[in-house]
C-alpha angles and dihedrals in degrees: 000000000000112000116237120217127193116211110202106171135055110275139166109292089242093073098086090045091051095048090046092053085053093055097261130136106226123202107192109207110156094156096047114141119233095247090051095047088048086052100052109025091096088071093067141075095199137037119193117199139178121187105308104066121079107213098204136150096278087057098043092047087054091048101074098157097043118134106163140029117197123196114200097216134022109280121090097187090113092058126073090230098187094049094048095047088050086059094055093247117144119232118207128180137174114233088147089062095065108018093104092047092051092047092051088050095046090056092048091055093045095051089044087054101050095042100044091237100157094040090049092048093053093048095049090051086054090053093254110136099189107166095167098041085055102047111142139224120235123228094213091080099039133097111225118206119204126193112198125028106204125114096306094044092048093047093048091051090051089061090046095061093074086065102058092228122145111259121210122183133191118189118168092199098041131071134176100025097118119121136168090283099039122052113209103216146173120249087252095061089041087060096049098047110028122109095170124031119204124188125220106159133117123251111252137129092282096055099034104121088347094130090063134144091278093051096053095043091068089070112107094212130048101255145198117247127217121182121182096144117073130322100227091066085070118047116218098222092054093050089052092057088045093052091047092048087049087235084124110043097191137341138212114205130188089167142045133203086239116031101168097080090187090069102050124127118232090256092050093048090051093051088051090049088053093045094047091051091062118103096202097068132082120205141193129174101252093286101133107127089015106115135137091255096046093053090064101033089055090060091051090047090050103046089045091060093044085054092048092048092055097045088051086051095047092052093045 
């Protein structure tokens, strides 16, 4: 019997063709309402999401025939992973599809921050020619501390090698990955040596608000901070305090702890107004890993995993 997959978020147009080539019937419904989704999900063996749909207990309980949930991207924070797995449903994601895009974007943010590129650009456009005020920092004499050595962290480290900087990596769940180019370290050594901190961890209950004021104050040096992971890992209020104290010398942020600006409280809006006024911060709107190439590549990786999953099932 042919498997039926429901796609409920916007995805590259290749997704239906790729699924059909894998022998899967695809129904593309990116604008489906939550009530309609709950009503029809029982008719599908597969569900594909990107970043809009919450896969919670209510949805899983309605999905009585669901076998596979595919996430077109890396993070699984939209999925109640523990409950899904308790129902025997396979979760597949595609970090291989956008790791290169993320790594390149992270490098762009880092270099922009260290060399005041965004600030300098704005000044020149306003007829300000301030060379001394835009003197940059070089990567080659810096120690980069990285937390998280999954697909994204590894791809970022690969780009850093060209700059001859020292790279320290801490990963709570991985051991034995150190090489001559990458030092596997404890948090205490990271605190002691790092000039720059880059975050590459998933969002879960363990990492939510983990990189707070108390965490950053453990660093011996004043540091630069780069976050291309998830905004909820780094509370805005704490970051403002760290910037005020000088403990964080500058930040490059692709993500924020609240990204739906129309739903901000007055306090949150005031915090962001303060953050946005800072000239030592570089922002981008959660587009790390989001390129024209990665948009399509994610589909290819995800459908490849889906095809492999069902091939294994058939043989077993």
